[in-house]
């Protein structure tokens, strides 16, 4: 039985982590919930038992947990994940703090395995996670040359602040979390701008895709857009393959893959949508068609719940992967 900590237990993703832990029935006999000083003392119920959320301190982090599920932002992770790690805990970190460190695993269980050179494992960015799941079978069968992403990201990716900006925007209230109103708008601006004119979110998708697929030589680009949807991200994936493929073959590949759900029947207006992905664990793909502007290139529309598969579910699946493969 495991001793588990959840850091950021009162946040949107932290709450989803508890929800997933509960329904996945992860075997544990001790659960400790941590938050910032601001949220400490709050009560959180789990499996019918009330837990008082504790303030995370360096002293608290300096104890061995079997697993620490961390979703409290990059700064908190930078400060506390190494302390947990040094005490012998395996940390599964939802922040971007350690994702691109060479010795840190960046894991989507349907795609790759942790090597555990370090006891900190990074959970990838939500829009990256859902995208590499369908890319993996395409890479295995045809090889991938190039990927161009355009994302349509829900406001819950920005936490409660994003949701509030969407809801308040309908009343004409100025946004707090975004540079412009998100209500009735689309913002080609997620996270900060970098010197190359890309946003940090776009650079994350580019860098993380290459690391997870272990394909440093493929060409990847991205445009990440915030849209006025509360939950579930959608990604238009444009992928160029090495080997010749047809739309029909790709559909059969996805139909036979246990990790994606093909929803693709334009005669019946059936395709993946945010409203049908929200609350489910699945990665949906559809609108598969040939892109005649480039050789051997295809469009794929991909949708998933950004708080579940895009964050909390993937983190718990990494815990299960380690538990089941006895890597700990
Ligand atoms: C977002 N991917 O959607 C980022 C962080 N969750 O805001």
PDB file of C-alpha atoms and ligand atoms in Angstrom, residues 125-126 153-154 157-158 190 201 226 233, ligand 1:
ATOM      1  CA  UNK A 125       1.754  20.072 -21.513  1.00  0.00           C
ATOM      2  CA  UNK A 126      -1.942  19.244 -21.979  1.00  0.00           C
ATOM      3  CA  UNK A 153      -7.573  25.635 -26.090  1.00  0.00           C
ATOM      4  CA  UNK A 154     -10.180  25.843 -23.335  1.00  0.00           C
ATOM      5  CA  UNK A 157      -6.164  25.435 -19.019  1.00  0.00           C
ATOM      6  CA  UNK A 158      -5.616  28.733 -17.192  1.00  0.00           C
ATOM      7  CA  UNK A 190      -1.076  31.428 -24.584  1.00  0.00           C
ATOM      8  CA  UNK A 201       2.975  27.320 -25.222  1.00  0.00           C
ATOM      9  CA  UNK A 226      -7.255  30.339 -26.561  1.00  0.00           C
ATOM     10  CA  UNK A 233      -8.694  21.326 -25.949  1.00  0.00           C
TER      11      UNK A 233
HETATM   12  C1  LIG B   1      -3.019  26.126 -20.931  1.00  0.00           C
HETATM   13  N1  LIG B   1      -1.529  24.331 -21.599  1.00  0.00           N
HETATM   14  O1  LIG B   1      -3.898  25.547 -21.588  1.00  0.00           O
HETATM   15  C2  LIG B   1      -1.673  25.484 -20.726  1.00  0.00           C
HETATM   16  C3  LIG B   1      -1.443  25.135 -19.290  1.00  0.00           C
HETATM   17  N2  LIG B   1      -2.414  24.232 -18.795  1.00  0.00           N
HETATM   18  O2  LIG B   1      -3.173  27.232 -20.397  1.00  0.00           O
END
